[in-house]
Coordinates of N, CA, C and O in Angstrom, one line a residue:
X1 N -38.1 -5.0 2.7 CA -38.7 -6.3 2.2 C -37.6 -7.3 2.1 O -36.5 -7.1 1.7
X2 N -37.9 -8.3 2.4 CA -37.0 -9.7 2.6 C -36.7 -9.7 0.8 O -37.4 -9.4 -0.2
X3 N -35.7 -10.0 0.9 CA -35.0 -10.2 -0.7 C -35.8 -11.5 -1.4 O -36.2 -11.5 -2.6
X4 N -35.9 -12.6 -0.5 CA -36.7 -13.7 -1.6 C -38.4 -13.2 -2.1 O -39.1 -13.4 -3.1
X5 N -38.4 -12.5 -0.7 CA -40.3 -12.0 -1.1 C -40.0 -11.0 -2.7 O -40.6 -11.2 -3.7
X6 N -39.1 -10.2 -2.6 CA -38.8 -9.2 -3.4 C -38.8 -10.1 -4.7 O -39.7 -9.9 -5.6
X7 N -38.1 -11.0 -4.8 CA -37.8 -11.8 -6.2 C -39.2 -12.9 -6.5 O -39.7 -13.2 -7.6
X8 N -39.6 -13.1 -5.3 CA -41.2 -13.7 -5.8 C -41.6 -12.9 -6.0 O -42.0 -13.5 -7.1
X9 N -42.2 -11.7 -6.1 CA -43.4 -10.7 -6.1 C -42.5 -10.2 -7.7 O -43.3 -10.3 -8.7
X10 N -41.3 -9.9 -8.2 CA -40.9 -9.7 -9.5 C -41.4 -11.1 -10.4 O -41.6 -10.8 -11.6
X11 N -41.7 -12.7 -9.9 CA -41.9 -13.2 -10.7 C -43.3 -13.3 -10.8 O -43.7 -13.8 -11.8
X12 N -44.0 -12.9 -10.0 CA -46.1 -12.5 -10.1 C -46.1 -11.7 -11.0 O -46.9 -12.0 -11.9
X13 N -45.3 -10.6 -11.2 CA -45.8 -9.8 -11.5 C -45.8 -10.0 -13.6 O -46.7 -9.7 -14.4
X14 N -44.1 -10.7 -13.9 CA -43.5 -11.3 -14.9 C -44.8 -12.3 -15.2 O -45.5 -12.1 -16.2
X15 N -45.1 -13.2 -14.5 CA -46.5 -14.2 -14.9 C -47.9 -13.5 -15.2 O -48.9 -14.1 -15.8
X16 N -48.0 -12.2 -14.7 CA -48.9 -11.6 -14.7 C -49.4 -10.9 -16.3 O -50.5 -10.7 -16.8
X17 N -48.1 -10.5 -16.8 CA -47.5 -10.2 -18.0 C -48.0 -11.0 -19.0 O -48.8 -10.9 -20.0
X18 N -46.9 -12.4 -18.3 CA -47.2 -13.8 -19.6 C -48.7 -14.1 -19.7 O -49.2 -14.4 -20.8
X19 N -49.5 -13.9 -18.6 CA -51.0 -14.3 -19.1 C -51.7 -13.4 -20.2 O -52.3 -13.7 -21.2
X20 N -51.3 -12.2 -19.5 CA -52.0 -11.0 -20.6 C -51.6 -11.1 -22.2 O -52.4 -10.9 -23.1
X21 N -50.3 -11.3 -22.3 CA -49.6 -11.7 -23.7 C -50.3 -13.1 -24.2 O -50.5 -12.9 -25.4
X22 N -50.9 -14.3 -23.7 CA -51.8 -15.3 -23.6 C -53.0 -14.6 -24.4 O -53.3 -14.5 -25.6
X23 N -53.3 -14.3 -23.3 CA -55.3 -14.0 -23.4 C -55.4 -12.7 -24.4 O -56.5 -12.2 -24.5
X24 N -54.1 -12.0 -25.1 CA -54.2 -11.3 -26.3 C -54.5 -12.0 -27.8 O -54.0 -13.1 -28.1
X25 N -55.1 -11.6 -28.4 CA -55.8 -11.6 -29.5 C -54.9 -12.1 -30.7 O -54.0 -11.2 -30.7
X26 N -54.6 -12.9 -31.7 CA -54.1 -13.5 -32.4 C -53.5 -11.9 -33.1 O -52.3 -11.8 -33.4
X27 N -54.2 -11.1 -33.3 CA -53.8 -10.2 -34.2 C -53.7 -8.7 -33.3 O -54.0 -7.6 -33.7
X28 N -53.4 -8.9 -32.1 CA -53.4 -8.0 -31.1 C -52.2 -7.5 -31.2 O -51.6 -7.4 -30.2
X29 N -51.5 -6.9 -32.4 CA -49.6 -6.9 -32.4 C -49.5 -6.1 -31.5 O -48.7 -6.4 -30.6
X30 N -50.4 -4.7 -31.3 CA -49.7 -3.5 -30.9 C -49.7 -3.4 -29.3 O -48.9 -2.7 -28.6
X31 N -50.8 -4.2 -29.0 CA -50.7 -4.7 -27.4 C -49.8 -5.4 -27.2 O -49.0 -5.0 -26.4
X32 N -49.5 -7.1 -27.9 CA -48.4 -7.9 -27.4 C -47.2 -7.2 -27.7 O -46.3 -7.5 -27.0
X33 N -46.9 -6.3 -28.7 CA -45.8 -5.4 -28.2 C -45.5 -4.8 -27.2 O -44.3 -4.9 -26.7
X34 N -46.5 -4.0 -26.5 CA -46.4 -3.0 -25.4 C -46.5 -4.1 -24.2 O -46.2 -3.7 -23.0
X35 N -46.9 -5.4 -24.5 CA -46.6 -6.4 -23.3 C -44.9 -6.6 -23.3 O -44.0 -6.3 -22.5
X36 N -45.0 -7.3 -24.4 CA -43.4 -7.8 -24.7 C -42.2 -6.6 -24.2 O -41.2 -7.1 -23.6
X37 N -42.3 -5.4 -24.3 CA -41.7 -4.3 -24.0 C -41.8 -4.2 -22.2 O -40.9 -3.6 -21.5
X38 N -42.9 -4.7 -21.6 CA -42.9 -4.6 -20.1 C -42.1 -5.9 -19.8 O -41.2 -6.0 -19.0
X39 N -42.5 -6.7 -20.5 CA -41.9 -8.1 -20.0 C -39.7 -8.1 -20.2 O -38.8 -8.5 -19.4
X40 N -39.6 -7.3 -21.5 CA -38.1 -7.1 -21.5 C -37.5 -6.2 -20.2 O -36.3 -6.3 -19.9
X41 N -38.3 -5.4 -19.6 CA -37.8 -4.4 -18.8 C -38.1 -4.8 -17.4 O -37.5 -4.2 -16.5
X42 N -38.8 -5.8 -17.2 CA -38.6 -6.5 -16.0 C -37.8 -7.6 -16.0 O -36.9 -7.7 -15.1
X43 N -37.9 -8.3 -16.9 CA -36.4 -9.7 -16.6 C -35.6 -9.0 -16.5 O -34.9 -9.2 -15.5
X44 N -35.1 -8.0 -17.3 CA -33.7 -7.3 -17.8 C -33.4 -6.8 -16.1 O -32.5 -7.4 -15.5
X45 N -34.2 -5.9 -15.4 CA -33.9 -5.6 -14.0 C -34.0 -6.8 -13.0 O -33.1 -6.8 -12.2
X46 N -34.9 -7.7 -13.0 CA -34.7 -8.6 -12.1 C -33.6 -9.6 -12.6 O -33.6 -10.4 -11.6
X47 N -32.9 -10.1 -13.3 CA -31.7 -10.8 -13.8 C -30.9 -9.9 -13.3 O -30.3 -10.5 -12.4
X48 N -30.5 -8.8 -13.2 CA -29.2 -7.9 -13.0 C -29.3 -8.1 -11.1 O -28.4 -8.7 -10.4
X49 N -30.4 -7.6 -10.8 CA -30.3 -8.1 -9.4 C -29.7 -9.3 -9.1 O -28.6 -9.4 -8.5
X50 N -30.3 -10.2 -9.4 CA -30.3 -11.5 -9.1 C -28.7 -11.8 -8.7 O -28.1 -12.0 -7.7
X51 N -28.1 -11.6 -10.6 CA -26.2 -11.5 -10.8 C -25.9 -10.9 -9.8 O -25.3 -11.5 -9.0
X52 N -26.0 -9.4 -9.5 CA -25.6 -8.6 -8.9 C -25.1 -8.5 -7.4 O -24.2 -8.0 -6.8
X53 N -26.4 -9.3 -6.9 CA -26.9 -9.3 -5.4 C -27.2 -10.4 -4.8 O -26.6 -11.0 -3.9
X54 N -27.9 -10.7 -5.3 CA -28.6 -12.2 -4.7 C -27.8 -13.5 -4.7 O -27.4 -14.1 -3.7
X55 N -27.5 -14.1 -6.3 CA -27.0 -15.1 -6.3 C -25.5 -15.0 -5.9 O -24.9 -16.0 -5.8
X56 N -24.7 -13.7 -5.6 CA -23.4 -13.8 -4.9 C -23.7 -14.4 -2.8 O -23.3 -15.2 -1.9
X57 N -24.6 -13.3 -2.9 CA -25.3 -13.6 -1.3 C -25.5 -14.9 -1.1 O -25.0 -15.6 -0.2
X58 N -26.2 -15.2 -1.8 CA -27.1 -16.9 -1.8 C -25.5 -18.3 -1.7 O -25.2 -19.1 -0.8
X59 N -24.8 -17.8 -2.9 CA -23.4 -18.9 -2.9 C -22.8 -18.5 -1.3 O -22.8 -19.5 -0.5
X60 N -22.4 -17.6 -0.9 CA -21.7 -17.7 0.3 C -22.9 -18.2 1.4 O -22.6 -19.2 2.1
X61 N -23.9 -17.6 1.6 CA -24.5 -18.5 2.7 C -24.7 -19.8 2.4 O -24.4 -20.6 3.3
X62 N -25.2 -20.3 1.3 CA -25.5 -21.7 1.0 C -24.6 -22.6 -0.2 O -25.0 -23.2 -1.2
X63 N -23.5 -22.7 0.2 CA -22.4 -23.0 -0.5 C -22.6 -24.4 -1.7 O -22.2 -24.7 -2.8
X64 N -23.3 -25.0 -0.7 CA -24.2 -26.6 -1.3 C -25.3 -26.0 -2.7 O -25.7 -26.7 -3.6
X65 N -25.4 -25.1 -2.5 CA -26.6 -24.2 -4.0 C -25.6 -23.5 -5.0 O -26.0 -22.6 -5.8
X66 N -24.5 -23.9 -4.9 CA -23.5 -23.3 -6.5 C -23.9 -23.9 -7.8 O -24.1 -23.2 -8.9
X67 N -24.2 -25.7 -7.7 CA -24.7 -25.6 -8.7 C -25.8 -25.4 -9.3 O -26.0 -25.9 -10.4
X68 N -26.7 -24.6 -8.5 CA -28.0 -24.3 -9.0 C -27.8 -22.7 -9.2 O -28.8 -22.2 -9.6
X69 N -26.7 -21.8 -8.9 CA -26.6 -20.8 -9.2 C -25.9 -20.4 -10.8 O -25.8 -19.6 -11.7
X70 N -25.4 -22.2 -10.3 CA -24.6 -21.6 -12.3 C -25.4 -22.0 -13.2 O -25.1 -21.6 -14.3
X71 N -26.6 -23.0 -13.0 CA -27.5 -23.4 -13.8 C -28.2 -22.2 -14.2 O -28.3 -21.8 -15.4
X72 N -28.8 -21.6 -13.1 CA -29.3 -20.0 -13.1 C -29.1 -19.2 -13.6 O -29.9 -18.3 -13.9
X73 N -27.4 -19.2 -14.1 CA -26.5 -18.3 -14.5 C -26.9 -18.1 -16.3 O -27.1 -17.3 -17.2
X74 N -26.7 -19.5 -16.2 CA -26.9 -20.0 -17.7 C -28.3 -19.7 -18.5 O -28.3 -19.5 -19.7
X75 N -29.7 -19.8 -17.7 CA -31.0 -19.6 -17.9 C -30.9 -18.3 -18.4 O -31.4 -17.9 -19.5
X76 N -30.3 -17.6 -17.5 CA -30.4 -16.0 -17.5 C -29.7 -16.0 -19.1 O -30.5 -15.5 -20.0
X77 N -28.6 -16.5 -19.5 CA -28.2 -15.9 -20.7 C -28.8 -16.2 -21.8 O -28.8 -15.4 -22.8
X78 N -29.5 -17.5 -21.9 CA -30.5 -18.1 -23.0 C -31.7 -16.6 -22.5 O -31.8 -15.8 -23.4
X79 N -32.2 -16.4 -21.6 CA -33.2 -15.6 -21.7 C -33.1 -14.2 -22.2 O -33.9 -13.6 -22.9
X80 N -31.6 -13.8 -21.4 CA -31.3 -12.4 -22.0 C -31.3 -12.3 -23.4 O -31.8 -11.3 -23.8
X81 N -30.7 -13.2 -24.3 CA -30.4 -12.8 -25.6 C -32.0 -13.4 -26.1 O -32.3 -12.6 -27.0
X82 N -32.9 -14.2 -25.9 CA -34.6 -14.2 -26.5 C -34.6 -12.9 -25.7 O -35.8 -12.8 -26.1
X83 N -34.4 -11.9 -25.1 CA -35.2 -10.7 -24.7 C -34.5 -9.6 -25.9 O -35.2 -8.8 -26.6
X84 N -33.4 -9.7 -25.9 CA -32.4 -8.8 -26.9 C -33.5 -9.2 -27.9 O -34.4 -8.3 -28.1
X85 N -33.7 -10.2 -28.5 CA -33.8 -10.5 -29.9 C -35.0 -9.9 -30.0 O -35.1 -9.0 -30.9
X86 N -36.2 -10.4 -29.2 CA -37.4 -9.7 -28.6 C -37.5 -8.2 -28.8 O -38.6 -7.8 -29.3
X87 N -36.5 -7.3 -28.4 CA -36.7 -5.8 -28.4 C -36.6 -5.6 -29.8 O -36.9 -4.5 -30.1
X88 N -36.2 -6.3 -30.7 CA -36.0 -5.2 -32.0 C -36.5 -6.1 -32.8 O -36.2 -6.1 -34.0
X89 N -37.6 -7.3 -32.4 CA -38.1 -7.7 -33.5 C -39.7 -7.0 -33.3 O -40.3 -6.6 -32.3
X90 N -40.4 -6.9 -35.0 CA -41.5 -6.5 -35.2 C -42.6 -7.2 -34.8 O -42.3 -8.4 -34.8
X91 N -43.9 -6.9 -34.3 CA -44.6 -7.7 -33.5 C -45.7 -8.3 -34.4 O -46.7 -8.8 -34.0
X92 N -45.3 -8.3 -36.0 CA -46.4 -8.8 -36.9 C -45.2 -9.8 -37.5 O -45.7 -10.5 -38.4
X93 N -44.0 -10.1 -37.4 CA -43.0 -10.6 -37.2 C -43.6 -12.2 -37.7 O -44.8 -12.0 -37.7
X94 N -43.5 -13.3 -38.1 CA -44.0 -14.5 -37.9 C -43.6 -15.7 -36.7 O -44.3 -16.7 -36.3
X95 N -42.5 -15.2 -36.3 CA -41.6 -15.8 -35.3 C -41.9 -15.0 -33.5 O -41.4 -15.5 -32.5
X96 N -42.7 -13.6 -33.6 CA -42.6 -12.9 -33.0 C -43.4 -13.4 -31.5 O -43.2 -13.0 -30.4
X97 N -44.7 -14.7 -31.8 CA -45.3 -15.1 -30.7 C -44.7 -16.6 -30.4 O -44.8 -17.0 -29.3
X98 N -44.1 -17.3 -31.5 CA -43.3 -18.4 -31.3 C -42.0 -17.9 -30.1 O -41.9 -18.8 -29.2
X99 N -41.3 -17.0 -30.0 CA -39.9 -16.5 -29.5 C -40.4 -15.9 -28.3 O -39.5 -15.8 -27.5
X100 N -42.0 -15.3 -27.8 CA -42.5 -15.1 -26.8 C -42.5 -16.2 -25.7 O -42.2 -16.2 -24.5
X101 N -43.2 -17.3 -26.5 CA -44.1 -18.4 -26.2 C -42.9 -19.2 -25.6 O -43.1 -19.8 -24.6
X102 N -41.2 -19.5 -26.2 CA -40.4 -20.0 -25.8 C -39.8 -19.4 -24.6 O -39.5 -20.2 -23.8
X103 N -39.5 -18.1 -24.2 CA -39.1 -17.3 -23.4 C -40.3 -17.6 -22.7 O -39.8 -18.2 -21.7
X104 N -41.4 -17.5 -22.5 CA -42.3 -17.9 -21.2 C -42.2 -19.2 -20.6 O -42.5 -19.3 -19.4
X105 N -41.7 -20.5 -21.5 CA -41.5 -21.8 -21.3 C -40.5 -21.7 -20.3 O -40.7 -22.2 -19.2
X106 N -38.9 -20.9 -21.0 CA -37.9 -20.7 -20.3 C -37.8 -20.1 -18.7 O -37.2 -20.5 -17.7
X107 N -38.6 -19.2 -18.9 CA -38.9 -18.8 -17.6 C -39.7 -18.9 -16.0 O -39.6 -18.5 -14.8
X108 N -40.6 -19.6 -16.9 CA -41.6 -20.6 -15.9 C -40.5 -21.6 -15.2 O -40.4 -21.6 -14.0
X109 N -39.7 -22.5 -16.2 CA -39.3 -23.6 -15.6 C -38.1 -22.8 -14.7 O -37.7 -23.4 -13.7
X110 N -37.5 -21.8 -15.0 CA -36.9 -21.2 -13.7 C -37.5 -20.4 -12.5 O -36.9 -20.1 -11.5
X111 N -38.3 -20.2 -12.7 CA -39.1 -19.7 -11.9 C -39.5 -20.7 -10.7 O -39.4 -20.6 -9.5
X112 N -40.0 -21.8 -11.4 CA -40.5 -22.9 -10.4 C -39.0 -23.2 -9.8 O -38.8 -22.8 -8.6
X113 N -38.5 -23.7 -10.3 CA -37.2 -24.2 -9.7 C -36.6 -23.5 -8.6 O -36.4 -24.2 -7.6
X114 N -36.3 -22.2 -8.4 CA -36.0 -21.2 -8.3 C -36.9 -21.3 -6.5 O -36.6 -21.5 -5.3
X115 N -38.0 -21.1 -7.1 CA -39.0 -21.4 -6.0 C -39.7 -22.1 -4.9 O -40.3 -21.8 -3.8
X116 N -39.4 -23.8 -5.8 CA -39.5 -24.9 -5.1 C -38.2 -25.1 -4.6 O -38.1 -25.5 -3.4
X117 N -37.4 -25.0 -5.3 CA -35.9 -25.7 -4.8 C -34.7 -25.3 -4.2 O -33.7 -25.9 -3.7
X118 N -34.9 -24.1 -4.3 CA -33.5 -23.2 -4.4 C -34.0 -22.3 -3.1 O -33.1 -22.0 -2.3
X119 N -35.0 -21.9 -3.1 CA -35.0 -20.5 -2.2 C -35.2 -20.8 -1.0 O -34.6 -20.2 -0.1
X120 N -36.3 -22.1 -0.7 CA -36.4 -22.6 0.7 C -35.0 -22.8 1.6 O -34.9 -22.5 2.7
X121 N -34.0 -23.6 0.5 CA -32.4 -24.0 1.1 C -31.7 -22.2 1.7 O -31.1 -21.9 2.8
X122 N -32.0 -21.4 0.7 CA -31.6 -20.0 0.6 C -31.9 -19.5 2.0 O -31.1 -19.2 2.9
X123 N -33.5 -19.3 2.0 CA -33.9 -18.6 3.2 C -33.1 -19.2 4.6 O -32.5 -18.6 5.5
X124 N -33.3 -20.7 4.5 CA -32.8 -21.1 5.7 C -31.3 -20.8 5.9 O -31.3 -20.3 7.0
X125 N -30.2 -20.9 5.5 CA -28.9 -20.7 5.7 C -28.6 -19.0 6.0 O -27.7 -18.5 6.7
X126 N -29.7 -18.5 5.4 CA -29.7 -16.5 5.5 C -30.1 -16.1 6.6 O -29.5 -15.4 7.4
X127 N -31.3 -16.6 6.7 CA -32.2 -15.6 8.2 C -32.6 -14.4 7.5 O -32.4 -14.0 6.3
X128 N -33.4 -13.9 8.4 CA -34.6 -13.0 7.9 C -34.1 -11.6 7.8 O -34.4 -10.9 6.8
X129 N -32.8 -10.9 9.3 CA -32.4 -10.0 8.8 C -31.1 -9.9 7.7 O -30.7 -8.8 7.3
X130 N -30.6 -10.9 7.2 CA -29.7 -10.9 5.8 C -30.6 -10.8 4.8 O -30.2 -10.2 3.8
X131 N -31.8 -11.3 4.8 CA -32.7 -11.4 3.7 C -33.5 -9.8 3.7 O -33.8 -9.2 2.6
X132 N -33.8 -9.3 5.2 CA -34.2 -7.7 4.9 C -32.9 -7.2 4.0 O -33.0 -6.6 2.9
X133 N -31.9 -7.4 4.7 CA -30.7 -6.5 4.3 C -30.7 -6.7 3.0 O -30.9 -5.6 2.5
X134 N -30.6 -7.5 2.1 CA -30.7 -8.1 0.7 C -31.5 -7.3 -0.2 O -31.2 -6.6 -1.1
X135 N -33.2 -7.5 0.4 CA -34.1 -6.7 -0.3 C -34.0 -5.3 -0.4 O -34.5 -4.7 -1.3
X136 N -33.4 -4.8 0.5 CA -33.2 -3.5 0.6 C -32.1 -2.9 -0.4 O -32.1 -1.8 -0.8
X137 N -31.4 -3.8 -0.6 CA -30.1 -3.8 -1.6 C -30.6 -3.7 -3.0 O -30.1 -3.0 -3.9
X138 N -31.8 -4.6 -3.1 CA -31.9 -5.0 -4.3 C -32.9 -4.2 -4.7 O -33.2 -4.5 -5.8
X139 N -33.5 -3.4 -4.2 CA -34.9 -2.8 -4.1 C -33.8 -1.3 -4.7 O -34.1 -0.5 -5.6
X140 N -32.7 -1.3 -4.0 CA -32.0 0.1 -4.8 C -31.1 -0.1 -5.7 O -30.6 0.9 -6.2
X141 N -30.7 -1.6 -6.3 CA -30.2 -1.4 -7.4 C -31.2 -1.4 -8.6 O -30.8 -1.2 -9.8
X142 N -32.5 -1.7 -8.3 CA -33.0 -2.1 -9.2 C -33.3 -0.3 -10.2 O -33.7 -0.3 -11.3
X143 N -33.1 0.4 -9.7 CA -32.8 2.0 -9.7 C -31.6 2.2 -10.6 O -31.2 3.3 -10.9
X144 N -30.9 1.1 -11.0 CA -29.4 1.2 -11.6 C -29.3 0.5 -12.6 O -28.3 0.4 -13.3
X145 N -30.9 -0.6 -12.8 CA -30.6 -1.2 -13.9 C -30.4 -0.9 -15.0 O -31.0 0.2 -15.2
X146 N -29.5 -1.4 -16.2 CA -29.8 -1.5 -17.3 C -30.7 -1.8 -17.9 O -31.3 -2.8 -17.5
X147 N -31.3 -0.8 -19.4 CA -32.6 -1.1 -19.4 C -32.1 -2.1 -20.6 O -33.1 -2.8 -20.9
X148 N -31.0 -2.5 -21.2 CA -30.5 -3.4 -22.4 C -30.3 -4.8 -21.4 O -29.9 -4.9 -20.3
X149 N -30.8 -5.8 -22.5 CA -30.9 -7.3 -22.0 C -29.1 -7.7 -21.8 O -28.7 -8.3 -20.8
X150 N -28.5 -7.4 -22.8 CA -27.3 -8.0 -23.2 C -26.4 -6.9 -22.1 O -25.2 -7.4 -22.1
X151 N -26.3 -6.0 -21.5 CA -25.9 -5.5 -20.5 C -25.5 -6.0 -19.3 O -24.5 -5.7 -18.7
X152 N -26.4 -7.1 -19.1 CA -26.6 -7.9 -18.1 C -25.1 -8.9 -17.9 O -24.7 -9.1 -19.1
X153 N -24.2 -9.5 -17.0 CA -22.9 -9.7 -17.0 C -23.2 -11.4 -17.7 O -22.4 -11.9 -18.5
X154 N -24.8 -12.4 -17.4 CA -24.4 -13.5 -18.0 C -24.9 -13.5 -19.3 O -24.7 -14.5 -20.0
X155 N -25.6 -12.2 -20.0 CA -25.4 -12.3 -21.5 C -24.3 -12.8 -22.3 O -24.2 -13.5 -23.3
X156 N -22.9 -11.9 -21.1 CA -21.5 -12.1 -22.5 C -21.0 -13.7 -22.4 O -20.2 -14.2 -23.1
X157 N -21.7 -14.5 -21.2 CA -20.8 -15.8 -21.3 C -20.8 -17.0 -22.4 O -20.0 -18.0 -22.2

């Protein structure tokens, strides 16, 4: 699988999450937990990729996209530490749908970005077999992620 398809289809799947956490019930804790708990274990793997694989790939072919990789860089760390905080807060919590509802804000607007702006430049400077080669990379680290948010290398910056 082409590495950008790979990273779109992780963010369907991440939106697919945020709706369900949505269209949950004001007092649905025990569901928006077991959402929130899917939602930490997919950013947490697709961020590690991203660091890991992608956005080193992405700077050397598209050298003109650095600073949208360190903007990226930075998203990632605001998100990882709302996902840290996320895993060990209680889901009857009062803060617990406010701290969702901002991490979905956060991630939408990278997501689009990401998607409108950044990937089209990406694809073109890669070509299709660096972009297989990528997905394939990333499709087997994602086997090595860490399942902790703050694990991730732009948590510590």
């Amino acid at each position: 699988m082409d590495g950008i398809v790979l990273l779109k289809e992780d963010h369907k799947a991440v939106e697919k999450l945020f709706k369900r956490f949505e269209k949950a019930g004001e007092d649905a804790h025990a569901e928006k937990r077991k959402i929130a708990d899917q939602v930490i274990g997919e950013l947490t793997t697709h961020t590690w990729i991203e660091e890991k694989i992608f956005y080193p790939a992405a700077r050397e072919a598209a050298p003109d996209t650095k600073d949208h990789v360190l903007e990226s860089i930075e998203e990632h760390h605001v998100v990882l530490w709302m996902l840290s905080e996320l895993k060990d807060l209680d889901a009857t919590d009062e803060r617990f749908d406010a701290k969702m509802t901002v991490l979905m804000e956060n991630v939408r607007h990278h997501v689009e970005e990401e998607e409108k702006e950044w990937f089209p430049e990406v694809r073109k400077a890669m070509g299709r077999n660096r972009l297989t080669e990528l997905g394939e990379q990333m499709e087997t680290a994602k086997k090595k992620a860490p399942s902790e948010p703050l694990a991730v290398p732009s948590a510590k910056h």
